[in-house]
Amino acid sequence: MYTEPTTFSAEEYFATQPPPPTLDHDIEKVREFIQRQNKEGRSVVLVTSGGTTVPLELNVVRFLDNFSAGTRGATSAEYFLKAGYAVIFMHRQFSLQLFSRHYSHSTNPFLDFLEIDGPLSDANNSNDPDAAPIISVTPEKRADLLEVLSMYKDVHKAGTLHTLTFVTVNDYLWLLRAVSQEMALLGRKSLFYLAAAVSDFFLPRQKMSIHKIQSGKGSLHIEMDQVPKILKPMVDEWTKEGFIVSFKLETDDNLLLPKARQALERYGHQVVIGNDLHRRKFEVVFVSRKESEFDEYWLRIDLGEHHGPAHHAKEIEEDIVAELVKRHNAWIEKGKL
Ligand code: PAZ
């Protein structure tokens, strides 16, 4: 069946697409979190992370996905916490998480760090807990683990991290709108770090097949509508004083700067961070406005660089966050004039 593609404004989108069932509950928790951080005088950053899906059926079997492991978001969120921010980490379900990301099952399996002291047979045959073998951490891994674990415990004790999950682009849009509206309370002390890879296209609920799309009728033609440009109402209505940083991912080098500039021009927010798919771990460009000109600031790291006592590989997110904290502080100060 062919139906005309629709261009939705943000308003039309929210009037026709249903909110996720847990939205009210999720936002109540976000509100409490923001109110507490505001009372305690902290700046709050919303970090979005991971890809969004576009389901093709209401009883979803198939969906379109956007590329993103969630590394940028999870890594940056840790550096924001280190810089004293409270973090709302809004991420794709099952994408990389803060802290546990250091022990990803594919690159650094946690079980490989553990040792069993004592014969296993004792554990199986005895009811005496003292006879149970002791599990310990491989000595050369202890310092690294201690560093991650201490930060994890400190953050939980301080209550400065709040986590939200999305799966579909619809979940993402509803959550983003509601969280930004709540963050308006913080005025200039709110920072938005939109690193999630968000689909530009979606299938409105009204056009979705209820059941699994059947094969046997030849090729499949799906016409998707454009996701509304959500940054516009975010800047103009939802969070007028927030410092908003969006990301632009491209695979064609020639498009990176023009597309980043175009986004700034269109939405009027503060910074677009451009990154190329294959170089994103060691090179990004900050595009912003200086009076009527565009300002471009390239940030590059040497991937072989090591620092700190645990000899971690340098992560570009450390420098991205340091630069943004500087710019956000200047933004806060400017608001006081
Ligand atoms: O999650 P990841 O570390 O694998 O990738 C990060 C990224 C490339 C998705 C992010 O830096 C980004 O560019 N996000 C915006 C993508 C977009 O243009 O929609």
mmCIF file of C-alpha atoms and ligand atoms in Angstrom:
data_model
loop_
_atom_site.group_PDB
_atom_site.id
_atom_site.type_symbol
_atom_site.label_atom_id
_atom_site.label_comp_id
_atom_site.label_asym_id
_atom_site.label_seq_id
_atom_site.Cartn_x
_atom_site.Cartn_y
_atom_site.Cartn_z
ATOM 1 C CA MET A 1 0.000 0.000 0.000
ATOM 2 C CA TYR A 2 1.346 3.475 -0.833
ATOM 3 C CA THR A 3 0.599 6.482 1.318
ATOM 4 C CA GLU A 4 2.085 9.954 0.968
ATOM 5 C CA PRO A 5 5.069 10.628 3.241
ATOM 6 C CA THR A 6 4.312 13.219 5.894
ATOM 7 C CA THR A 7 6.592 15.893 7.277
ATOM 8 C CA PHE A 8 5.784 16.147 10.945
ATOM 9 C CA SER A 9 6.432 19.225 13.011
ATOM 10 C CA ALA A 10 7.477 18.386 16.562
ATOM 11 C CA GLU A 11 4.022 19.414 17.731
ATOM 12 C CA GLU A 12 2.265 17.141 15.231
ATOM 13 C CA TYR A 13 4.603 14.327 16.107
ATOM 14 C CA PHE A 14 3.742 14.436 19.811
ATOM 15 C CA ALA A 15 0.036 14.860 19.040
ATOM 16 C CA THR A 16 -0.079 11.707 16.899
ATOM 17 C CA GLN A 17 2.562 9.303 18.279
ATOM 18 C CA PRO A 18 1.905 7.656 21.652
ATOM 19 C CA PRO A 19 4.214 8.205 24.635
ATOM 20 C CA PRO A 20 6.078 5.210 26.106
ATOM 21 C CA PRO A 21 3.980 3.666 28.914
ATOM 22 C CA THR A 22 6.587 4.379 31.609
ATOM 23 C CA LEU A 23 7.068 8.065 30.721
ATOM 24 C CA ASP A 24 5.229 9.595 33.695
ATOM 25 C CA HIS A 25 6.963 7.352 36.179
ATOM 26 C CA ASP A 26 10.388 7.962 34.609
ATOM 27 C CA ILE A 27 9.917 11.712 34.616
ATOM 28 C CA GLU A 28 8.792 11.822 38.225
ATOM 29 C CA LYS A 29 12.141 10.251 39.167
ATOM 30 C CA VAL A 30 14.018 12.677 36.909
ATOM 31 C CA ARG A 31 12.205 15.606 38.543
ATOM 32 C CA GLU A 32 13.201 14.443 42.037
ATOM 33 C CA PHE A 33 16.802 14.003 40.886
ATOM 34 C CA ILE A 34 16.989 17.476 39.314
ATOM 35 C CA GLN A 35 15.381 19.158 42.317
ATOM 36 C CA ARG A 36 17.902 17.519 44.654
ATOM 37 C CA GLN A 37 20.905 18.442 42.485
ATOM 38 C CA ASN A 38 19.607 21.996 42.171
ATOM 39 C CA LYS A 39 19.298 22.298 45.949
ATOM 40 C CA GLU A 40 22.832 20.978 46.344
ATOM 41 C CA GLY A 41 24.085 23.538 43.809
ATOM 42 C CA ARG A 42 25.363 21.139 41.136
ATOM 43 C CA SER A 43 25.281 21.588 37.406
ATOM 44 C CA VAL A 44 23.468 18.737 35.641
ATOM 45 C CA VAL A 45 24.325 17.223 32.279
ATOM 46 C CA LEU A 46 21.969 15.106 30.221
ATOM 47 C CA VAL A 47 24.065 12.598 28.277
ATOM 48 C CA THR A 48 22.244 10.668 25.552
ATOM 49 C CA SER A 49 23.951 7.549 24.295
ATOM 50 C CA GLY A 50 23.501 4.630 21.898
ATOM 51 C CA GLY A 51 21.372 4.100 18.802
ATOM 52 C CA THR A 52 17.602 4.303 18.410
ATOM 53 C CA THR A 53 15.473 1.669 16.677
ATOM 54 C CA VAL A 54 12.592 2.134 14.263
ATOM 55 C CA PRO A 55 10.186 -0.809 14.561
ATOM 56 C CA LEU A 56 8.543 -1.944 11.331
ATOM 57 C CA GLU A 57 5.640 -3.789 12.965
ATOM 58 C CA LEU A 58 3.481 -3.139 16.048
ATOM 59 C CA ASN A 59 4.198 -6.690 17.220
ATOM 60 C CA VAL A 60 7.820 -5.979 16.496
ATOM 61 C CA VAL A 61 9.932 -8.652 14.869
ATOM 62 C CA ARG A 62 11.995 -6.425 12.589
ATOM 63 C CA PHE A 63 13.428 -2.975 13.101
ATOM 64 C CA LEU A 64 15.917 -0.532 11.657
ATOM 65 C CA ASP A 65 18.787 0.454 13.931
ATOM 66 C CA ASN A 66 21.335 3.259 14.124
ATOM 67 C CA PHE A 67 24.992 2.500 14.587
ATOM 68 C CA SER A 68 26.385 3.271 18.058
ATOM 69 C CA ALA A 69 27.928 1.115 20.762
ATOM 70 C CA GLY A 70 27.367 3.813 23.379
ATOM 71 C CA THR A 71 31.103 4.290 24.014
ATOM 72 C CA ARG A 72 31.087 8.068 23.528
ATOM 73 C CA GLY A 73 28.165 8.567 25.894
ATOM 74 C CA ALA A 74 29.230 6.189 28.680
ATOM 75 C CA THR A 75 32.859 7.376 28.640
ATOM 76 C CA SER A 76 31.929 11.068 28.610
ATOM 77 C CA ALA A 77 29.426 10.574 31.427
ATOM 78 C CA GLU A 78 32.237 9.267 33.649
ATOM 79 C CA TYR A 79 34.372 12.327 32.915
ATOM 80 C CA PHE A 80 31.435 14.653 33.658
ATOM 81 C CA LEU A 81 31.000 12.958 37.036
ATOM 82 C CA LYS A 82 34.731 13.411 37.696
ATOM 83 C CA ALA A 83 34.313 17.107 36.843
ATOM 84 C CA GLY A 84 31.640 17.465 39.564
ATOM 85 C CA TYR A 85 28.496 17.320 37.411
ATOM 86 C CA ALA A 86 25.404 15.331 38.240
ATOM 87 C CA VAL A 87 24.589 13.137 35.240
ATOM 88 C CA ILE A 88 21.333 11.963 33.718
ATOM 89 C CA PHE A 89 22.466 9.103 31.521
ATOM 90 C CA MET A 90 19.773 8.405 28.936
ATOM 91 C CA HIS A 91 20.914 5.405 26.978
ATOM 92 C CA ARG A 92 19.788 2.677 24.640
ATOM 93 C CA GLN A 93 18.890 -0.444 26.577
ATOM 94 C CA PHE A 94 21.914 -2.809 26.729
ATOM 95 C CA SER A 95 24.369 -0.297 25.257
ATOM 96 C CA LEU A 96 27.628 0.425 27.110
ATOM 97 C CA GLN A 97 27.285 1.647 30.683
ATOM 98 C CA LEU A 98 29.510 3.757 32.889
ATOM 99 C CA PHE A 99 32.027 1.751 34.949
ATOM 100 C CA SER A 100 31.071 -1.695 33.649
ATOM 101 C CA ARG A 101 32.299 -0.528 30.223
ATOM 102 C CA HIS A 102 35.864 -1.113 31.486
ATOM 103 C CA TYR A 103 35.062 -4.812 31.708
ATOM 104 C CA SER A 104 33.310 -5.437 28.433
ATOM 105 C CA HIS A 105 32.854 -9.171 27.896
ATOM 106 C CA SER A 106 34.475 -9.029 24.473
ATOM 107 C CA THR A 107 37.548 -6.863 25.138
ATOM 108 C CA ASN A 108 38.267 -7.283 28.834
ATOM 109 C CA PRO A 109 36.283 -10.223 30.264
ATOM 110 C CA PHE A 110 35.809 -9.816 33.996
ATOM 111 C CA LEU A 111 36.020 -13.527 34.766
ATOM 112 C CA ASP A 112 39.597 -13.545 33.451
ATOM 113 C CA PHE A 113 40.623 -11.318 36.398
ATOM 114 C CA LEU A 114 39.407 -13.646 39.086
ATOM 115 C CA GLU A 115 41.323 -16.445 40.759
ATOM 116 C CA ILE A 116 40.068 -19.245 42.953
ATOM 117 C CA ASP A 117 42.228 -19.922 46.018
ATOM 118 C CA GLY A 118 41.660 -23.373 47.463
ATOM 119 C CA PRO A 119 40.478 -26.654 45.919
ATOM 120 C CA LEU A 120 37.129 -26.489 44.166
ATOM 121 C CA SER A 121 36.182 -29.925 45.506
ATOM 122 C CA ASP A 122 35.959 -28.456 49.062
ATOM 123 C CA ALA A 123 33.219 -26.095 47.953
ATOM 124 C CA ASN A 124 31.138 -28.836 46.416
ATOM 125 C CA ASN A 125 31.391 -31.319 49.274
ATOM 126 C CA SER A 126 31.208 -29.205 52.394
ATOM 127 C CA ASN A 127 28.499 -27.239 54.189
ATOM 128 C CA ASP A 128 31.170 -25.349 56.102
ATOM 129 C CA PRO A 129 31.411 -21.804 54.675
ATOM 130 C CA ASP A 130 34.981 -21.496 56.015
ATOM 131 C CA ALA A 131 36.010 -24.364 53.779
ATOM 132 C CA ALA A 132 34.731 -22.565 50.658
ATOM 133 C CA PRO A 133 37.486 -21.407 48.302
ATOM 134 C CA ILE A 134 38.186 -17.685 48.246
ATOM 135 C CA ILE A 135 37.795 -15.685 45.054
ATOM 136 C CA SER A 136 40.419 -12.982 44.567
ATOM 137 C CA VAL A 137 41.450 -10.508 41.893
ATOM 138 C CA THR A 138 44.593 -11.155 39.848
ATOM 139 C CA PRO A 139 47.263 -8.918 41.496
ATOM 140 C CA GLU A 140 48.177 -6.977 38.345
ATOM 141 C CA LYS A 141 44.499 -6.070 37.765
ATOM 142 C CA ARG A 142 43.788 -4.829 41.295
ATOM 143 C CA ALA A 143 44.856 -1.193 40.907
ATOM 144 C CA ASP A 144 42.661 -0.710 37.818
ATOM 145 C CA LEU A 145 39.684 -2.429 39.389
ATOM 146 C CA LEU A 146 40.072 -0.471 42.613
ATOM 147 C CA GLU A 147 40.036 2.802 40.705
ATOM 148 C CA VAL A 148 36.834 1.936 38.821
ATOM 149 C CA LEU A 149 35.148 0.369 41.841
ATOM 150 C CA SER A 150 35.944 3.344 44.116
ATOM 151 C CA MET A 151 34.459 5.776 41.650
ATOM 152 C CA TYR A 152 31.396 3.560 41.184
ATOM 153 C CA LYS A 153 30.839 3.408 44.958
ATOM 154 C CA ASP A 154 31.472 7.161 45.442
ATOM 155 C CA VAL A 155 28.979 8.088 42.725
ATOM 156 C CA HIS A 156 26.314 5.826 44.211
ATOM 157 C CA LYS A 157 26.919 7.259 47.673
ATOM 158 C CA ALA A 158 26.717 10.837 46.407
ATOM 159 C CA GLY A 159 23.583 10.065 44.334
ATOM 160 C CA THR A 160 24.872 12.034 41.340
ATOM 161 C CA LEU A 161 23.952 9.565 38.597
ATOM 162 C CA HIS A 162 20.468 8.877 37.269
ATOM 163 C CA THR A 163 19.897 6.387 34.470
ATOM 164 C CA LEU A 164 17.073 6.207 31.920
ATOM 165 C CA THR A 165 16.647 3.794 29.039
ATOM 166 C CA PHE A 166 15.135 4.000 25.583
ATOM 167 C CA VAL A 167 14.890 1.570 22.700
ATOM 168 C CA THR A 168 12.896 3.182 19.879
ATOM 169 C CA VAL A 169 13.262 6.626 18.373
ATOM 170 C CA ASN A 170 9.773 7.329 19.726
ATOM 171 C CA ASP A 171 10.871 6.541 23.309
ATOM 172 C CA TYR A 172 13.895 8.778 22.760
ATOM 173 C CA LEU A 173 11.918 11.788 21.506
ATOM 174 C CA TRP A 174 9.336 11.659 24.278
ATOM 175 C CA LEU A 175 12.005 11.277 26.945
ATOM 176 C CA LEU A 176 14.187 14.032 25.503
ATOM 177 C CA ARG A 177 11.318 16.502 25.466
ATOM 178 C CA ALA A 178 10.206 15.688 29.004
ATOM 179 C CA VAL A 179 13.731 15.674 30.500
ATOM 180 C CA SER A 180 14.631 18.985 28.804
ATOM 181 C CA GLN A 181 11.481 20.584 30.158
ATOM 182 C CA GLU A 182 12.393 19.413 33.661
ATOM 183 C CA MET A 183 15.953 20.684 33.260
ATOM 184 C CA ALA A 184 14.682 24.204 32.572
ATOM 185 C CA LEU A 185 14.586 24.552 36.381
ATOM 186 C CA LEU A 186 18.401 24.631 36.385
ATOM 187 C CA GLY A 187 18.669 27.593 34.016
ATOM 188 C CA ARG A 188 22.231 27.983 32.755
ATOM 189 C CA LYS A 189 23.464 25.182 35.002
ATOM 190 C CA SER A 190 22.037 22.615 32.584
ATOM 191 C CA LEU A 191 24.169 21.040 29.889
ATOM 192 C CA PHE A 192 22.912 18.791 27.096
ATOM 193 C CA TYR A 193 25.334 16.342 25.503
ATOM 194 C CA LEU A 194 23.421 14.653 22.716
ATOM 195 C CA ALA A 195 25.697 11.815 21.636
ATOM 196 C CA ALA A 196 22.978 9.247 20.840
ATOM 197 C CA ALA A 197 22.706 8.213 17.199
ATOM 198 C CA VAL A 198 19.121 9.135 16.427
ATOM 199 C CA SER A 199 17.282 7.929 13.358
ATOM 200 C CA ASP A 200 16.308 10.616 10.855
ATOM 201 C CA PHE A 201 13.408 8.488 9.620
ATOM 202 C CA PHE A 202 10.560 6.669 11.292
ATOM 203 C CA LEU A 203 7.384 4.800 10.541
ATOM 204 C CA PRO A 204 4.343 6.465 12.136
ATOM 205 C CA ARG A 205 2.218 4.140 14.201
ATOM 206 C CA GLN A 206 -0.726 4.723 11.869
ATOM 207 C CA LYS A 207 1.238 3.212 8.954
ATOM 208 C CA MET A 208 2.671 0.212 10.779
ATOM 209 C CA SER A 209 1.604 -3.345 10.095
ATOM 210 C CA ILE A 210 0.049 -4.932 13.205
ATOM 211 C CA HIS A 211 1.609 -8.333 12.618
ATOM 212 C CA LYS A 212 4.898 -9.562 11.244
ATOM 213 C CA ILE A 213 5.307 -8.457 7.632
ATOM 214 C CA GLN A 214 4.902 -11.579 5.507
ATOM 215 C CA SER A 215 7.332 -12.617 2.823
ATOM 216 C CA GLY A 216 6.277 -14.230 -0.456
ATOM 217 C CA LYS A 217 5.063 -11.068 -2.144
ATOM 218 C CA GLY A 218 8.382 -10.112 -3.707
ATOM 219 C CA SER A 219 10.494 -7.207 -2.511
ATOM 220 C CA LEU A 220 9.574 -5.054 0.460
ATOM 221 C CA HIS A 221 8.930 -1.333 -0.007
ATOM 222 C CA ILE A 222 8.699 0.836 3.060
ATOM 223 C CA GLU A 223 8.351 4.581 2.919
ATOM 224 C CA MET A 224 9.436 6.306 6.085
ATOM 225 C CA ASP A 225 8.618 9.792 7.271
ATOM 226 C CA GLN A 226 11.154 12.279 8.543
ATOM 227 C CA VAL A 227 11.700 12.527 12.256
ATOM 228 C CA PRO A 228 10.918 16.140 13.241
ATOM 229 C CA LYS A 229 13.897 18.414 13.897
ATOM 230 C CA ILE A 230 13.690 18.275 17.621
ATOM 231 C CA LEU A 231 16.568 20.637 18.398
ATOM 232 C CA LYS A 232 14.547 23.610 17.248
ATOM 233 C CA PRO A 233 11.799 23.439 19.910
ATOM 234 C CA MET A 234 14.408 22.324 22.424
ATOM 235 C CA VAL A 235 16.346 25.572 21.947
ATOM 236 C CA ASP A 236 13.333 27.866 21.482
ATOM 237 C CA GLU A 237 10.874 26.441 23.990
ATOM 238 C CA TRP A 238 11.877 23.566 26.262
ATOM 239 C CA THR A 239 15.158 24.705 27.730
ATOM 240 C CA LYS A 240 15.886 28.262 26.749
ATOM 241 C CA GLU A 241 18.948 28.711 28.965
ATOM 242 C CA GLY A 242 20.550 25.296 28.615
ATOM 243 C CA PHE A 243 23.956 24.848 26.994
ATOM 244 C CA ILE A 244 23.264 22.434 24.146
ATOM 245 C CA VAL A 245 25.888 20.298 22.444
ATOM 246 C CA SER A 246 24.819 18.058 19.584
ATOM 247 C CA PHE A 247 26.923 15.560 17.623
ATOM 248 C CA LYS A 248 27.116 15.133 13.888
ATOM 249 C CA LEU A 249 28.338 11.838 12.490
ATOM 250 C CA GLU A 250 29.406 11.621 8.857
ATOM 251 C CA THR A 251 31.230 9.105 6.716
ATOM 252 C CA ASP A 252 32.106 11.556 3.947
ATOM 253 C CA ASP A 253 34.810 13.960 5.146
ATOM 254 C CA ASN A 254 33.649 16.685 2.808
ATOM 255 C CA LEU A 255 30.278 16.848 4.533
ATOM 256 C CA LEU A 256 31.416 17.059 8.131
ATOM 257 C CA LEU A 257 31.999 20.815 8.465
ATOM 258 C CA PRO A 258 29.166 21.975 6.165
ATOM 259 C CA LYS A 259 26.647 19.759 7.968
ATOM 260 C CA ALA A 260 27.846 20.847 11.402
ATOM 261 C CA ARG A 261 27.613 24.515 10.408
ATOM 262 C CA GLN A 262 24.188 23.950 8.894
ATOM 263 C CA ALA A 263 22.931 22.422 12.161
ATOM 264 C CA LEU A 264 24.165 25.425 14.168
ATOM 265 C CA GLU A 265 22.574 27.822 11.737
ATOM 266 C CA ARG A 266 19.268 25.967 11.736
ATOM 267 C CA TYR A 267 18.826 25.410 15.459
ATOM 268 C CA GLY A 268 20.864 28.191 17.055
ATOM 269 C CA HIS A 269 22.313 26.065 19.856
ATOM 270 C CA GLN A 270 25.841 26.351 21.282
ATOM 271 C CA VAL A 271 28.124 23.628 19.889
ATOM 272 C CA VAL A 272 28.077 20.902 17.252
ATOM 273 C CA ILE A 273 30.769 18.273 17.618
ATOM 274 C CA GLY A 274 31.533 16.735 14.263
ATOM 275 C CA ASN A 275 33.057 13.280 14.013
ATOM 276 C CA ASP A 276 33.962 10.962 11.194
ATOM 277 C CA LEU A 277 32.867 7.354 11.692
ATOM 278 C CA HIS A 278 36.361 5.896 11.375
ATOM 279 C CA ARG A 279 38.320 8.639 13.169
ATOM 280 C CA ARG A 280 35.886 9.405 15.974
ATOM 281 C CA LYS A 281 38.068 7.877 18.679
ATOM 282 C CA PHE A 282 40.993 10.223 18.056
ATOM 283 C CA GLU A 283 39.668 13.283 16.219
ATOM 284 C CA VAL A 284 36.621 15.539 16.585
ATOM 285 C CA VAL A 285 35.840 19.111 15.624
ATOM 286 C CA PHE A 286 33.923 21.605 17.771
ATOM 287 C CA VAL A 287 31.905 24.002 15.641
ATOM 288 C CA SER A 288 30.441 27.053 17.367
ATOM 289 C CA ARG A 289 29.659 30.704 16.722
ATOM 290 C CA LYS A 290 31.945 33.642 17.407
ATOM 291 C CA GLU A 291 29.840 36.700 16.725
ATOM 292 C CA SER A 292 28.712 36.233 13.137
ATOM 293 C CA GLU A 293 31.551 33.808 12.212
ATOM 294 C CA PHE A 294 31.865 30.068 12.657
ATOM 295 C CA ASP A 295 34.622 28.925 14.971
ATOM 296 C CA GLU A 296 36.234 25.529 14.412
ATOM 297 C CA TYR A 297 38.331 23.853 17.050
ATOM 298 C CA TRP A 298 39.921 20.503 16.213
ATOM 299 C CA LEU A 299 40.696 18.172 19.037
ATOM 300 C CA ARG A 300 43.048 15.268 18.339
ATOM 301 C CA ILE A 301 44.732 12.723 20.559
ATOM 302 C CA ASP A 302 47.549 10.303 20.030
ATOM 303 C CA LEU A 303 45.992 6.881 20.637
ATOM 304 C CA GLY A 304 49.344 5.575 21.855
ATOM 305 C CA GLU A 305 49.430 8.196 24.644
ATOM 306 C CA HIS A 306 49.297 6.804 28.195
ATOM 307 C CA HIS A 307 48.773 8.601 31.450
ATOM 308 C CA GLY A 308 48.014 8.137 35.117
ATOM 309 C CA PRO A 309 49.179 5.471 37.516
ATOM 310 C CA ALA A 310 47.088 2.710 35.971
ATOM 311 C CA HIS A 311 48.496 3.392 32.465
ATOM 312 C CA HIS A 312 45.134 3.622 30.821
ATOM 313 C CA ALA A 313 45.028 4.443 27.152
ATOM 314 C CA LYS A 314 44.085 8.066 26.639
ATOM 315 C CA GLU A 315 40.388 8.595 25.831
ATOM 316 C CA ILE A 316 39.382 11.544 23.639
ATOM 317 C CA GLU A 317 36.252 12.017 25.780
ATOM 318 C CA GLU A 318 38.483 13.263 28.621
ATOM 319 C CA ASP A 319 39.533 16.239 26.471
ATOM 320 C CA ILE A 320 36.070 16.751 24.960
ATOM 321 C CA VAL A 321 34.542 17.005 28.425
ATOM 322 C CA ALA A 322 37.327 19.288 29.755
ATOM 323 C CA GLU A 323 36.761 21.688 26.844
ATOM 324 C CA LEU A 324 32.985 21.668 27.322
ATOM 325 C CA VAL A 325 33.199 22.228 31.067
ATOM 326 C CA LYS A 326 35.302 25.328 30.339
ATOM 327 C CA ARG A 327 32.777 26.603 27.790
ATOM 328 C CA HIS A 328 29.796 25.789 29.997
ATOM 329 C CA ASN A 329 31.335 27.669 32.949
ATOM 330 C CA ALA A 330 31.871 30.693 30.729
ATOM 331 C CA TRP A 331 28.199 30.409 29.681
ATOM 332 C CA ILE A 332 27.097 30.341 33.333
ATOM 333 C CA GLU A 333 29.268 33.365 34.137
ATOM 334 C CA LYS A 334 27.914 35.280 31.153
ATOM 335 C CA GLY A 335 24.381 34.695 32.447
ATOM 336 C CA LYS A 336 25.295 36.527 35.667
ATOM 337 C CA LEU A 337 26.224 39.761 33.878
HETATM 338 O O1 PAZ B 1 28.574 5.220 20.566
HETATM 339 P P1 PAZ B 1 29.848 5.220 19.772
HETATM 340 O O2 PAZ B 1 31.011 5.664 20.614
HETATM 341 O O3 PAZ B 1 30.074 3.930 19.076
HETATM 342 O O4 PAZ B 1 29.659 6.328 18.603
HETATM 343 C C1 PAZ B 1 29.446 7.663 18.962
HETATM 344 C C2 PAZ B 1 28.696 8.424 17.867
HETATM 345 C C3 PAZ B 1 29.499 8.386 16.579
HETATM 346 C C4 PAZ B 1 27.335 7.785 17.636
HETATM 347 C C5 PAZ B 1 28.523 9.899 18.373
HETATM 348 O O5 PAZ B 1 29.775 10.484 18.552
HETATM 349 C C6 PAZ B 1 27.718 10.742 17.389
HETATM 350 O O6 PAZ B 1 28.221 11.278 16.454
HETATM 351 N N1 PAZ B 1 26.395 10.843 17.631
HETATM 352 C C7 PAZ B 1 25.476 11.556 16.764
HETATM 353 C C8 PAZ B 1 25.189 10.739 15.544
HETATM 354 C C9 PAZ B 1 24.276 11.466 14.578
HETATM 355 O O7 PAZ B 1 24.753 12.221 13.709
HETATM 356 O O8 PAZ B 1 23.074 11.261 14.715
#
